[in-house]
Short mmCIF file of C-alpha atoms in Angstrom, two decimals:
data_model
loop_
_atom_site.label_atom_id
_atom_site.label_comp_id
_atom_site.label_asym_id
_atom_site.label_seq_id
_atom_site.Cartn_x
_atom_site.Cartn_y
_atom_site.Cartn_z
CA ASP A 128 -2.31 -5.86 -7.28
CA ALA A 129 -4.53 -2.75 -6.56
CA ASP A 130 -2.01 -0.58 -8.28
CA VAL A 131 -2.82 -2.38 -11.65
CA THR A 132 -6.36 -1.97 -12.52
CA GLN A 133 -8.53 -3.53 -15.46
CA THR A 134 -11.86 -2.21 -17.18
CA PRO A 135 -14.19 -3.75 -17.51
CA ARG A 136 -13.60 -6.88 -15.16
CA ASN A 137 -16.38 -8.93 -17.14
CA ARG A 138 -17.47 -8.49 -20.56
CA ILE A 139 -20.00 -10.53 -22.82
CA THR A 140 -20.16 -9.48 -26.46
CA LYS A 141 -21.19 -10.73 -29.69
CA THR A 142 -19.10 -12.08 -32.76
CA GLY A 143 -17.73 -9.18 -35.00
CA LYS A 144 -18.03 -6.39 -32.32
CA ARG A 145 -15.14 -4.40 -31.56
CA ILE A 146 -14.08 -4.26 -27.92
CA MET A 147 -11.64 -2.54 -25.95
CA LEU A 148 -9.84 -3.71 -22.77
CA GLU A 149 -8.01 -1.22 -20.62
CA CYS A 150 -5.16 -1.16 -18.13
CA SER A 151 -4.08 1.57 -15.99
CA GLN A 152 -1.31 1.56 -13.24
CA THR A 153 -0.06 3.73 -10.65
CA LYS A 154 3.21 1.92 -10.11
CA GLY A 155 5.30 4.36 -12.67
CA HIS A 156 6.43 1.40 -14.46
CA ASP A 157 7.90 1.52 -17.84
CA ARG A 158 7.04 -1.74 -19.14
CA MET A 159 3.42 -3.17 -19.70
CA TYR A 160 1.96 -6.50 -20.98
CA TRP A 161 -1.07 -7.92 -22.07
CA TYR A 162 -1.74 -11.80 -21.86
CA ARG A 163 -4.37 -14.18 -22.42
CA GLN A 164 -5.36 -17.20 -20.28
CA ASP A 165 -7.57 -20.10 -21.44
CA PRO A 166 -8.74 -22.76 -19.00
CA GLY A 167 -6.28 -25.16 -17.84
CA LEU A 168 -3.30 -23.45 -19.98
CA GLY A 169 -0.83 -20.79 -18.83
CA LEU A 170 -0.77 -17.48 -19.70
CA ARG A 171 0.21 -16.29 -23.42
CA LEU A 172 1.80 -13.06 -24.21
CA ILE A 173 -0.22 -11.14 -26.78
CA TYR A 174 1.61 -7.72 -26.61
CA TYR A 175 4.13 -6.09 -24.91
CA SER A 176 5.53 -2.20 -24.56
CA PHE A 177 8.76 -1.03 -22.83
CA ASP A 178 7.73 2.48 -22.97
CA VAL A 179 5.51 4.54 -24.85
CA LYS A 180 6.92 4.56 -28.17
CA ASP A 181 8.00 1.01 -27.92
CA ILE A 182 5.43 -1.76 -28.90
CA ASN A 183 6.10 -5.35 -29.61
CA LYS A 184 4.17 -8.55 -30.66
CA GLY A 185 4.03 -11.29 -28.45
CA GLU A 186 3.17 -15.30 -29.17
CA ILE A 187 -0.25 -14.51 -30.29
CA SER A 188 -0.94 -10.96 -31.61
CA ASP A 189 -3.08 -12.00 -34.76
CA GLY A 190 -6.38 -10.43 -34.16
CA TYR A 191 -5.39 -8.04 -31.44
CA SER A 192 -4.03 -4.48 -31.44
CA VAL A 193 -2.93 -2.23 -28.48
CA SER A 194 -2.38 1.47 -28.00
CA ARG A 195 -0.01 2.83 -25.14
CA GLN A 196 -1.75 6.23 -24.69
CA ALA A 197 0.77 7.02 -21.63
CA GLN A 198 3.27 5.66 -19.51
CA ALA A 199 0.32 4.66 -17.17
CA LYS A 200 -2.02 3.12 -19.63
CA PHE A 201 -2.15 0.13 -22.22
CA SER A 202 -5.34 -0.74 -23.97
CA LEU A 203 -5.95 -3.96 -26.21
CA SER A 204 -8.57 -3.94 -28.69
CA LEU A 205 -10.20 -6.78 -30.51
CA GLU A 206 -11.05 -5.17 -33.74
CA SER A 207 -13.75 -8.00 -34.83
CA ALA A 208 -14.29 -10.37 -31.72
CA ILE A 209 -14.64 -13.97 -32.52
CA PRO A 210 -15.69 -16.85 -30.19
CA ASN A 211 -12.20 -18.40 -29.64
CA GLN A 212 -11.12 -14.92 -28.25
CA THR A 213 -13.11 -16.01 -25.26
CA ALA A 214 -10.47 -16.11 -22.38
CA LEU A 215 -9.37 -14.28 -19.22
CA TYR A 216 -7.17 -11.29 -20.17
CA PHE A 217 -4.44 -9.86 -17.81
CA CYS A 218 -2.46 -6.65 -17.73
CA ALA A 219 0.85 -6.67 -16.18
CA THR A 220 3.33 -4.03 -15.38
CA SER A 221 7.22 -4.32 -14.78
CA GLU A 222 10.15 -1.78 -13.75
CA ARG A 223 12.82 -0.97 -16.41
CA ALA A 224 15.52 -3.73 -16.35
CA GLY A 225 18.31 -2.70 -13.94
CA ARG A 226 16.31 -0.35 -11.61
CA THR A 227 15.13 -3.11 -9.01
CA MET A 228 16.88 -6.40 -7.71
CA TYR A 229 14.27 -8.70 -9.19
CA ASN A 230 12.66 -8.78 -12.40
CA GLU A 231 8.93 -8.78 -11.16
CA GLN A 232 5.80 -8.57 -13.31
CA PHE A 233 2.75 -6.97 -11.44
CA PHE A 234 -0.47 -8.35 -12.56
CA GLY A 235 -4.15 -6.85 -12.80
CA PRO A 236 -7.20 -8.61 -11.70
CA GLY A 237 -8.04 -9.50 -15.18
CA THR A 238 -10.87 -9.31 -17.53
CA ARG A 239 -13.05 -12.30 -18.19
CA LEU A 240 -14.13 -11.82 -21.87
CA THR A 241 -16.84 -13.94 -23.47
CA VAL A 242 -17.45 -13.73 -27.29
CA LEU A 243 -20.77 -15.19 -28.46
CA LEU B 257 13.90 -18.23 -24.80
CA ALA B 258 14.61 -21.45 -22.78
CA LYS B 259 11.68 -23.67 -22.40
CA THR B 260 10.80 -25.09 -19.23
CA THR B 261 9.24 -28.45 -18.05
CA GLN B 262 7.56 -28.99 -14.69
CA PRO B 263 5.09 -31.56 -13.50
CA ILE B 264 1.50 -30.93 -14.38
CA SER B 265 -0.12 -31.51 -10.99
CA MET B 266 1.20 -32.40 -7.57
CA ASP B 267 -0.75 -33.44 -4.35
CA SER B 268 0.51 -32.83 -0.76
CA TYR B 269 -0.99 -32.54 2.90
CA GLU B 270 -0.78 -29.69 5.07
CA GLY B 271 2.09 -29.09 7.17
CA GLN B 272 4.57 -31.05 4.64
CA GLU B 273 7.09 -29.40 2.73
CA VAL B 274 6.76 -29.45 -1.20
CA ASN B 275 9.24 -29.37 -3.84
CA ILE B 276 8.57 -28.63 -7.31
CA THR B 277 11.12 -29.06 -9.82
CA CYS B 278 11.45 -27.40 -13.06
CA SER B 279 13.79 -28.69 -15.84
CA HIS B 280 15.25 -25.72 -18.21
CA ASN B 281 18.23 -27.77 -20.10
CA ASN B 282 18.64 -24.94 -22.65
CA ILE B 283 19.25 -21.93 -20.03
CA ALA B 284 21.31 -19.27 -21.32
CA THR B 285 24.06 -17.53 -19.38
CA ASN B 286 22.07 -14.27 -19.08
CA ASP B 287 18.80 -16.14 -17.96
CA TYR B 288 17.35 -16.07 -14.25
CA ILE B 289 14.80 -18.53 -13.11
CA THR B 290 11.52 -17.13 -11.46
CA TRP B 291 8.62 -18.76 -9.94
CA TYR B 292 4.93 -17.18 -9.94
CA GLN B 293 1.98 -18.58 -8.17
CA GLN B 294 -1.68 -18.02 -9.22
CA PHE B 295 -4.72 -18.57 -7.36
CA PRO B 296 -8.07 -19.17 -9.42
CA SER B 297 -9.41 -16.12 -11.22
CA GLN B 298 -6.32 -13.98 -10.21
CA GLY B 299 -3.30 -12.83 -11.99
CA PRO B 300 0.09 -14.42 -11.03
CA ARG B 301 2.30 -13.24 -8.29
CA PHE B 302 5.88 -13.28 -8.04
CA ILE B 303 7.28 -15.77 -5.38
CA ILE B 304 10.96 -15.75 -6.15
CA GLN B 305 13.84 -15.28 -8.30
CA GLY B 306 17.30 -16.54 -8.77
CA TYR B 307 20.36 -16.94 -10.80
CA LYS B 308 22.51 -19.90 -9.06
CA THR B 309 23.07 -21.72 -5.55
CA LYS B 310 20.16 -20.88 -3.23
CA VAL B 311 17.58 -18.10 -2.54
CA THR B 312 15.37 -17.88 0.37
CA ASN B 313 12.60 -15.67 1.48
CA GLU B 314 9.86 -15.29 3.51
CA VAL B 315 7.67 -17.48 1.27
CA ALA B 316 9.96 -19.84 -0.32
CA SER B 317 13.13 -21.29 -1.14
CA LEU B 318 14.80 -21.85 -4.84
CA PHE B 319 17.59 -24.45 -5.03
CA ILE B 320 19.36 -24.11 -8.45
CA PRO B 321 22.49 -26.66 -9.33
CA ALA B 322 25.65 -25.51 -10.41
CA ASP B 323 24.66 -26.52 -14.11
CA ARG B 324 21.54 -24.33 -13.70
CA LYS B 325 19.64 -26.98 -15.96
CA SER B 326 17.01 -27.32 -13.43
CA SER B 327 15.38 -25.61 -10.40
CA THR B 328 13.57 -26.61 -7.62
CA LEU B 329 10.84 -24.59 -5.64
CA SER B 330 10.52 -25.32 -1.98
CA LEU B 331 7.64 -24.49 0.07
CA PRO B 332 7.79 -25.30 3.79
CA ARG B 333 4.91 -26.46 5.78
CA VAL B 334 2.31 -25.80 3.35
CA SER B 335 -1.30 -25.12 4.01
CA LEU B 336 -4.46 -25.48 2.24
CA SER B 337 -4.28 -21.67 1.15
CA ASP B 338 -1.05 -22.80 -0.92
CA THR B 339 -3.14 -24.67 -3.24
CA ALA B 340 -2.58 -22.73 -6.60
CA VAL B 341 -0.83 -23.13 -9.99
CA TYR B 342 3.05 -22.63 -9.97
CA TYR B 343 4.86 -21.47 -12.89
CA CYS B 344 8.54 -21.85 -13.48
CA LEU B 345 9.80 -19.14 -16.08
CA VAL B 346 13.39 -18.38 -17.51
CA GLY B 347 14.48 -15.39 -19.02
CA ASP B 348 16.80 -12.50 -19.64
CA ILE B 349 16.39 -10.25 -16.77
CA VAL B 350 17.17 -7.29 -19.23
CA ASP B 351 14.85 -8.42 -22.43
CA ASP B 352 12.10 -9.55 -20.04
CA LYS B 353 9.90 -11.04 -22.80
CA ILE B 354 9.29 -14.21 -20.57
CA ILE B 355 7.15 -17.42 -21.50
CA PHE B 356 4.67 -18.89 -19.03
CA GLY B 357 4.19 -22.34 -19.60
CA LYS B 358 1.22 -24.41 -18.11
CA GLY B 359 2.64 -24.64 -14.60
CA THR B 360 1.99 -26.85 -11.91
CA ARG B 361 -1.28 -27.27 -10.30
CA LEU B 362 -0.73 -28.10 -6.51
CA HIS B 363 -3.64 -29.34 -4.43
CA ILE B 364 -2.97 -29.43 -0.93
CA LEU B 365 -5.15 -31.78 1.04
CA PRO B 366 -6.11 -31.54 4.82
#
């Protein structure tokens, strides 16, 4: 969805480097999420934020940190990247519950990260 | 969060109706059932959501029996472009920390 953008789209880095993945949205949604996807597997939730002051750990938060700089921006950081963090990373947004008929998440195009 | 079980993969042919069933025996009273579609190297895309009985939109239908312990996504007259992974999710519409499983890899053959 063009309303949710992720930068960079592709990144190759080395073990031990600090990496930041950025997500921006123009949908005006309160809720934002970071997922990772490994080949042949489904998406796993890393962190989620229901508003600027509310950040929560997901299933696999170890080795990751996040920052919600504004309603529209949610960044994911790998403080010291390791090879098993090589994956496809997706950002998603959703409206606050009760504002829409469906509880739908809108996904960005993904960032392919390779850690050598 | 309710765990879901769905087939790992399915094959079908163009023009056929495809039904993908998902089991969610531990679904809670406040949980909704949602299906997403994901094409290679793209983020998932919402298809349909329901609570009970039948829901239909321009893309698919969702059938939910009275006990809500399973649901069936129905795709009418599939085409090659429907080849994708389909995820069944169950979660509270308020606390929407939903969990994606591995999904069903649907392969449409000509």
